[in-house]
């Protein structure tokens, strides 16, 4: 194959995106909006959801298996569209991939962005137990911007609640208000949604605050970072029409199917692929 052909096929290759479930679709959606010519292969590890309650070792093992699947599907980039996995498996995935694809997590781009915002002093972080236990946001932000204060709160009920399709109702509002009213988050001027499921309840979170606060959702920040990385590697798809999209799940549940449709608007064909079956 000539060098020209090689680079043409690399440009056409899909972007691999994974999460424990539907949360990563918020990132997939932002990627497709910013780069409509790209093809994607999405993997939702619904059989092992929620990752936030798993040990770091278990999450790393899931992440490696999914990464292999995405590489087998010819992906030019692997986007870890899950904070729980990004917080404990980013380095492992990067080492495993070693140059076969671009690897991007959802934490570092947000840490860079928030650290650069001069007006923000008190930052709140909400996420799963795994993400909060890793302390990745607090460490990242205070090492880049030592003047900022970061308070992190684990909000373990939120991701399973969203995955079950419980949002924009009384139950979700009660749970959200209970978490956001904790003293830890009292004087924050920015709140990082450190779980890719949370953009689905962004409005409810915004409604809780009567004052002006910056709500930071990683989807657009991550999509912009990916665009820059692909551009630098001369890997951006240059086809005129939209790319192809495939959505895999390790366990097909009706609530997942329903939420997926609400989320990506329109019918999505879900393909069941249990990567752990012998
Ligand atoms: N969406 C995932 C995250 O960003 C996690 C939800 C879960 O599986 O616990 O952390």
mmCIF file of C-alpha atoms in Angstrom, residues 25 117 143 152 162 177 180 191 228 240 262 271 277:
data_model
loop_
_atom_site.group_PDB
_atom_site.id
_atom_site.type_symbol
_atom_site.label_atom_id
_atom_site.label_comp_id
_atom_site.label_asym_id
_atom_site.label_seq_id
_atom_site.Cartn_x
_atom_site.Cartn_y
_atom_site.Cartn_z
ATOM 1 C CA UNK A 25 -23.499 9.148 24.196
ATOM 2 C CA UNK A 117 -10.587 30.138 34.063
ATOM 3 C CA UNK A 143 -1.488 21.357 40.554
ATOM 4 C CA UNK A 152 -15.608 16.781 45.543
ATOM 5 C CA UNK A 162 -30.330 8.187 34.673
ATOM 6 C CA UNK A 177 -31.520 18.528 45.461
ATOM 7 C CA UNK A 180 -26.492 19.611 45.791
ATOM 8 C CA UNK A 191 -19.698 22.693 39.225
ATOM 9 C CA UNK A 228 -7.389 19.252 17.656
ATOM 10 C CA UNK A 240 -18.351 15.067 2.143
ATOM 11 C CA UNK A 262 -34.388 9.835 23.846
ATOM 12 C CA UNK A 271 -25.922 -4.552 18.492
ATOM 13 C CA UNK A 277 -18.504 -14.719 26.733
#
